[in-house]
XYZ file of C-alpha atoms in Angstrom:
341
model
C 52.196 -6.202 -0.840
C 53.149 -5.847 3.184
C 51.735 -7.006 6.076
C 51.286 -5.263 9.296
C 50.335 -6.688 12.440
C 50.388 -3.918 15.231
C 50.187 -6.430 18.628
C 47.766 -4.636 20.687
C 44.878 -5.186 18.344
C 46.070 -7.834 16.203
C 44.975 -5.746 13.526
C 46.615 -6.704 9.884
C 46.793 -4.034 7.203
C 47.464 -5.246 3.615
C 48.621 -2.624 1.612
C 50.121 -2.046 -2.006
C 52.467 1.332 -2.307
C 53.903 2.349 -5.592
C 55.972 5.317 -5.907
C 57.264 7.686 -9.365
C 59.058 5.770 -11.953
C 60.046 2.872 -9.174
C 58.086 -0.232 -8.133
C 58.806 -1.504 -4.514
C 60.759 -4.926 -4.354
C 58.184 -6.993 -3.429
C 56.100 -6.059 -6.523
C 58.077 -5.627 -9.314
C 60.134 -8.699 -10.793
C 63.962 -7.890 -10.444
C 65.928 -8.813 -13.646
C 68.007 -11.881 -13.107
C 71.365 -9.354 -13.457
C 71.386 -5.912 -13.516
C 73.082 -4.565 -16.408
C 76.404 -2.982 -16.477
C 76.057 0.671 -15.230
C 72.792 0.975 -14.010
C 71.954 1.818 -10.411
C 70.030 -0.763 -8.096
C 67.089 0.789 -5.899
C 68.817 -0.399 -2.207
C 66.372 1.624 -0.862
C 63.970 0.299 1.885
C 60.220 -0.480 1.384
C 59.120 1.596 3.891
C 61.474 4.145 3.146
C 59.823 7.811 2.192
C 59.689 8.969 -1.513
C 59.184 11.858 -2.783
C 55.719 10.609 -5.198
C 54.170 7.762 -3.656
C 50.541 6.339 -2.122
C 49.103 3.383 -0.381
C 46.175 1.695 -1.377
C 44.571 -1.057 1.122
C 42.445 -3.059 3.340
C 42.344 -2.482 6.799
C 40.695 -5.504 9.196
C 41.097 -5.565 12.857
C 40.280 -7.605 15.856
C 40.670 -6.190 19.382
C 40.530 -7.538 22.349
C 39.486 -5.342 25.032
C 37.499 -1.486 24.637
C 37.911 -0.838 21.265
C 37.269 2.773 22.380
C 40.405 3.258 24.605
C 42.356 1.241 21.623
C 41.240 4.010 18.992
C 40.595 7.090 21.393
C 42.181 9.845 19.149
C 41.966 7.981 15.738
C 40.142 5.903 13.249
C 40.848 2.357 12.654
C 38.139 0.571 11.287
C 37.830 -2.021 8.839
C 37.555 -0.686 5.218
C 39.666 0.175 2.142
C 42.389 2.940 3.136
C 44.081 5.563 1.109
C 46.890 6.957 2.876
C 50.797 7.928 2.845
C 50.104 9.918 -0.659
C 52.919 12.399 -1.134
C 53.734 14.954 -3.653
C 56.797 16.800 -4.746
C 57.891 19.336 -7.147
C 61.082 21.401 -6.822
C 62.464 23.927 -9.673
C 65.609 22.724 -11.001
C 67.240 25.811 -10.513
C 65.594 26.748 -6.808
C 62.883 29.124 -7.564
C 60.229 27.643 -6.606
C 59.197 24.087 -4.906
C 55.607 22.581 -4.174
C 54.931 19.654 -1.378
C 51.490 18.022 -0.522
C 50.164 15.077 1.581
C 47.163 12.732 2.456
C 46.702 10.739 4.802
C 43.504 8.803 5.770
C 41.035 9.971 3.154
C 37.081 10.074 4.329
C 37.881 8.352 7.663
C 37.764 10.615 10.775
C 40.887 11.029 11.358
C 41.836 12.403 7.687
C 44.878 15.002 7.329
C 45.789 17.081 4.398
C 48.905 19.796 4.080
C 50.266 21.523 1.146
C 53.212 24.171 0.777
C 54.170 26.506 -1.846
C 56.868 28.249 -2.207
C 58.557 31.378 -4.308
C 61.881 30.996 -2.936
C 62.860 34.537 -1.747
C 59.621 35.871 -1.878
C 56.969 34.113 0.061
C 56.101 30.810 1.668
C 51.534 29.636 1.535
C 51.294 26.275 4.038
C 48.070 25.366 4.457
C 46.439 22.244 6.929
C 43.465 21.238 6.840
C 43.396 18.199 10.475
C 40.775 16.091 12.222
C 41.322 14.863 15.540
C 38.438 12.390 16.654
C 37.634 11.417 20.494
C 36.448 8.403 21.020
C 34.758 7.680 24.457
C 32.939 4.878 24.418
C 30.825 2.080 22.701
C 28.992 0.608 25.954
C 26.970 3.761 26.868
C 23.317 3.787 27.213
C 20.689 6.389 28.235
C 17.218 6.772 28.015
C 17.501 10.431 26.779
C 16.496 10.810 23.299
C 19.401 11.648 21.525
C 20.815 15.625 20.354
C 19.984 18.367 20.092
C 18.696 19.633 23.208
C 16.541 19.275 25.080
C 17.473 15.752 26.140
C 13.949 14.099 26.975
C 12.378 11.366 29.065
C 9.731 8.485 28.421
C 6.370 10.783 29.796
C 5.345 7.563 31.296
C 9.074 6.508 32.759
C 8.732 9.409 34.685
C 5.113 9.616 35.922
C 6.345 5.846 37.363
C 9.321 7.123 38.690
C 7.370 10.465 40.274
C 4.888 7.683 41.902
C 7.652 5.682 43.409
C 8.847 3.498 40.837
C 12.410 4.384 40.729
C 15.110 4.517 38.388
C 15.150 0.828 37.515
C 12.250 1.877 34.884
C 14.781 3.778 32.667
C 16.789 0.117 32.406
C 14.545 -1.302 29.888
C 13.817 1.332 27.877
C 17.925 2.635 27.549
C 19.801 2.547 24.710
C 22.969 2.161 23.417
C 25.167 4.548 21.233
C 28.872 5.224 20.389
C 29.916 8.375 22.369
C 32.274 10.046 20.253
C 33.210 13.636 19.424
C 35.817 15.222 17.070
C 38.062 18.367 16.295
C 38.592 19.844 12.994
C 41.362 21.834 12.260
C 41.942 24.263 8.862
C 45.181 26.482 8.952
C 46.510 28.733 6.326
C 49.563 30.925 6.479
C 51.119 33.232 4.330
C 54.405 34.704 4.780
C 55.933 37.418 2.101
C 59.392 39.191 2.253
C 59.138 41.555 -0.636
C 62.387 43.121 0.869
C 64.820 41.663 2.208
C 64.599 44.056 5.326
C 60.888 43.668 5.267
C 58.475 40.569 5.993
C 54.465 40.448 5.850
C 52.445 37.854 7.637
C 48.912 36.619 7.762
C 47.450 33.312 9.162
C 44.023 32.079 9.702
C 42.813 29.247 11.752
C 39.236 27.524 11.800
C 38.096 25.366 14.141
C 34.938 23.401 14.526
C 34.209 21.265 17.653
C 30.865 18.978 16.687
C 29.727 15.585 18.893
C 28.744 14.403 22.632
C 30.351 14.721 25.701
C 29.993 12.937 28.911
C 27.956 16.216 31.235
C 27.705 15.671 34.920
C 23.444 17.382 34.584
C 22.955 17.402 38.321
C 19.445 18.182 40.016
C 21.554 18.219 43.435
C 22.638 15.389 45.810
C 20.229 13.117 45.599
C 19.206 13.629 41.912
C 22.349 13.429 40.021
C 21.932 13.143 36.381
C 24.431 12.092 33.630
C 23.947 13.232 29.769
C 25.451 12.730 26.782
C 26.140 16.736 26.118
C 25.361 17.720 22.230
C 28.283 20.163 20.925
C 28.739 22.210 18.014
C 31.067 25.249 18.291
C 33.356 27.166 16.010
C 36.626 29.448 16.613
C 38.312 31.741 13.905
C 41.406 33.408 14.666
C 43.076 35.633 11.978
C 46.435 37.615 11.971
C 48.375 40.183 10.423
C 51.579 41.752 11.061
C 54.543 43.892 9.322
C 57.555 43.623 10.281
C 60.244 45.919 9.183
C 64.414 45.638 10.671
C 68.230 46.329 10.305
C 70.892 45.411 12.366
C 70.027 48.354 14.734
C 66.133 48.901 14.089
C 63.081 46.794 14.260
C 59.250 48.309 13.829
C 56.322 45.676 13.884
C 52.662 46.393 13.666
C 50.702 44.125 14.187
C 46.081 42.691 14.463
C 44.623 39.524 15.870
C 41.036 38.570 15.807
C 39.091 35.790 17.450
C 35.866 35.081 16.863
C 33.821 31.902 18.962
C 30.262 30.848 18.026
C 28.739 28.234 20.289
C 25.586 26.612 18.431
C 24.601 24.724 21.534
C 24.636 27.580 24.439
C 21.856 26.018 26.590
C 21.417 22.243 28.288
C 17.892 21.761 29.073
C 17.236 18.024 29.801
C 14.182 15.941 32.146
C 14.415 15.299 35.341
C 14.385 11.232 36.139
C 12.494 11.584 39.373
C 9.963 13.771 38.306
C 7.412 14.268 35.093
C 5.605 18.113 36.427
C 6.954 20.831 38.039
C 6.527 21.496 42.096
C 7.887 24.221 44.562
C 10.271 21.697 46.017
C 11.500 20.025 42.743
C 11.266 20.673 38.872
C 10.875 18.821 35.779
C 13.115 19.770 33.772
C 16.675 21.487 34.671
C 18.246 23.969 32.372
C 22.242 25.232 32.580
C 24.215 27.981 30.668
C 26.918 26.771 28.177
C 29.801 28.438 27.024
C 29.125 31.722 25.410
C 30.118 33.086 22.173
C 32.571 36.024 22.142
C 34.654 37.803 20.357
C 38.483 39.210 20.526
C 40.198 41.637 18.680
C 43.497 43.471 19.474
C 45.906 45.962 17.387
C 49.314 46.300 18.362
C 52.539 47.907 17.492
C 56.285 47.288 19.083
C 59.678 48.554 18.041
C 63.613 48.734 19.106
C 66.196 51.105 18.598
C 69.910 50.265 19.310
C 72.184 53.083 20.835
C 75.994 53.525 21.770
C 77.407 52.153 25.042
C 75.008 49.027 24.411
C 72.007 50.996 25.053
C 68.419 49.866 23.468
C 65.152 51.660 23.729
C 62.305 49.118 23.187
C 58.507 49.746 23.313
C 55.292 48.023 23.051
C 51.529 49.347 22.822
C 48.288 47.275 22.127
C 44.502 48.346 21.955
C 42.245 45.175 22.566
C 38.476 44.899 22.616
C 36.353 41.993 24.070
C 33.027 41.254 23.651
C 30.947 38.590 25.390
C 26.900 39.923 25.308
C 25.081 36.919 25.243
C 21.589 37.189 27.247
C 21.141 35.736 30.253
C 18.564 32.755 30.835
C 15.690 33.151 32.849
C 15.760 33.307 36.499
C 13.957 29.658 36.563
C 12.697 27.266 34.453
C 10.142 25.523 37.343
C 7.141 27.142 36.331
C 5.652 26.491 40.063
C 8.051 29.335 41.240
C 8.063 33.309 40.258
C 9.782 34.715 37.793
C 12.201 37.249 39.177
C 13.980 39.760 37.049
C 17.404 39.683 36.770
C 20.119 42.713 36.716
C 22.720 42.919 33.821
C-alpha cells in the first residue's frame, strides 16, 4: 500500500498496485535470501510496467475553492481505478497491442488503445474527458437548463413595482457550475506499399454543461446566467499518399460537421414581469450556429535536373451555415418587422 499526500489539498490517496507475475515490495513478503541465480526486482514502486492497475480510496480536504483546486479534473472522494496498462508484443515483431485507463466513471476518465501490424498499418484510438470546473458558491434565481431561464412571476411583479433586486436574494439558489469536454479519436494509418500510405481519422466532440453568460438588457439592466450548452463537432479525413525519391502525389477530403443543440438564450428580465415599448420581459440572443465544412484536395511534386521542382496544390471547399434567423423582436409591445436574408 502507498500513501500520497499532494500539499495543496492535503489530500491522501491509499492505493494498492499489482502488476504481471510481480508483487510490489511493500506487499509481497521478500524471502529471507534470495536463492542462488535468481534475479531481484530493484525496480521502483512507482516505476511503469508493462501489466499493472491501481485500486484505491481517494479522501481529500482542501482548504480554499475547491473549484480553482480541481478546475480541469476530478478529485473527489471515492474508490479509484486508475494507472491500468496493457501490453502485448509478438515475439518475433509482427504485431504489438497497448491499452490504458485511467480514472474510470469519474469525469475526468481517459482511455487509449493501439494496434499494430508492423509494416502494414497502425489503429490508435482515444476516447478523453476534460471537465471545467467553475465554481461551487454560485447562486441564481433562474430556474435551472434548458432555456428559457425563468423568474419567480411574483419576484418580478415586486421588482416591476419598485421592489428591487434584493427580492431575488431570498429566493436564489445554489449550484455547482461546471461544464466538460469529451473527446473520441480514431486513426488509421495503412502502407500497403512501401511507396504508398492511406490515412483516415475521425474526431468527435461533445461540449455539454453551464457557462458563466454576460445576458445584458443594456446599462442599467445587466443580467448574469448560467448559459446551458450542448454542442457536437465531427471532423473526418482521408488522404492517399503516393512518393519516390523524386515524386510525391497526395489526394486528399476533410469534413466538419457542428450541431449546436442550444442555438437560442431566451431568459426573464429582473426588472420587469410584462412587456412595454420602453422595456421587455424577456430578452432573447442568437447562439452559435451549426455548420458544416467539407473540402477535397489534391497536391503533388516533381523533381527536375539543375535542382529544379515543380510543386502544385488545388482544393474545392464548400461551407454551409443556413440556420434561420430569429425574429426581429421578442417584446410583443413593438411590431414585427420582416427581416432580409
Amino acid at each position: 500500500a502507498m500513501f500520497v499526500v499532494p500539499a495543496a489539498a492535503r489530500a491522501q490517496t491509499v492505493a494498492l498496485s499489482a502488476s504481471e507475475g510481480v508483487l510490489p515490495a511493500a506487499v509481497a513478503q521478500a524471502p529471507a535470501q534470495a536463492p542462488v541465480g535468481a534475479a531481484l526486482d530493484t525496480r521502483s514502486l512507482f516505476e511503469p510496467r508493462a501489466n499493472q492497475l491501481q485500486i484505491g480510496g481517494r479522501f481529500s480536504s482542501i482548504d480554499g475553492d475547491p473549484a480553482r483546486f480541481q478546475r480541469y479534473q476530478d478529485v473527489r472522494d471515492g474508490v479509484l481505478f486508475t494507472d491500468a496498462r496493457f501490453a502485448r508484443d509478438a515475439t518475433d515483431g509482427s504485431w504489438l497491442f497497448h491499452a490504458g485507463a485511467d480514472n474510470l466513471g469519474w469525469r475526468d476518465q481517459r482511455y487509449a488503445a493501439e494496434y499494430q501490424r508492423t509494416g502494414k498499418f497502425v489503429v490508435t484510438g482515444l476516447w478523453d474527458q476534460i471537465p471545467q470546473f467553475y465554481s461551487v458558491d454560485t447562486k441564481t434565481p433562474f430556474t435551472p437548463a434548458p432555456s428559457p431561464l425563468q423568474l419567480d412571476d411574483t419576484a418580478q411583479l415586486q421588482a416591476q413595482n419598485g421592489g428591487g433586486l434584493n427580492v431575488y436574494l431570498p429566493i436564489a439558489t445554489q449550484f455547482d457550475l461546471i461544464e466538460r469536454r469529451d473527446i473520441g479519436h480514431v486513426n488509421f494509418v495503412s502502407t500497403p506499399k512501401p511507396s504508398l500510405d492511406l490515412t483516415a481519422s475521425f474526431t468527435t466532440q461533445r461540449h455539454v454543461g453551464e457557462l458563466p453568460w454576460g445576458a445584458s438588457f443594456g446599462f442599467n439592466n445587466d443580467v448574469e446566467v448560467a448559459l446551458p450548452y450542448d454542442s457536437r463537432t465531427n471532423d473526418f479525413n482521408l488522404g492517399a499518399e503516393w512518393n519516390n525519391t523524386r515524386q510525391m502525389f497526395r489526394v486528399g477530403y476533410a469534413g466538419s460537421w457542428f450541431n449546436n443543440q442550444d442555438d437560442t438564450l431566451i431568459w426573464d428580465s429582473p426588472l420587469r414581469l410584462t412587456d412595454s415599448t420602453s422595456a421587455p420581459g424577456r430578452g432573447r440572443t442568437a447562439l452559435w450556429p451549426s455548420n458544416s465544412a467539407q473540402t477535397v484536395s489534391a497536391a503533388g511534386y516533381s523533381k527536375f535536373a539543375h535542382r529544379t521542382q515543380l510543386t502544385g496544390f488545388v482544393s474545392f471547399g464548400s461551407w454551409n451555415n443556413d440556420e434561420p434567423l430569429q425574429p426581429f423582436t421578442i417584446n410583443a409591445t413593438l411590431p414585427q418587422l420582416a427581416l432580409p436574408r
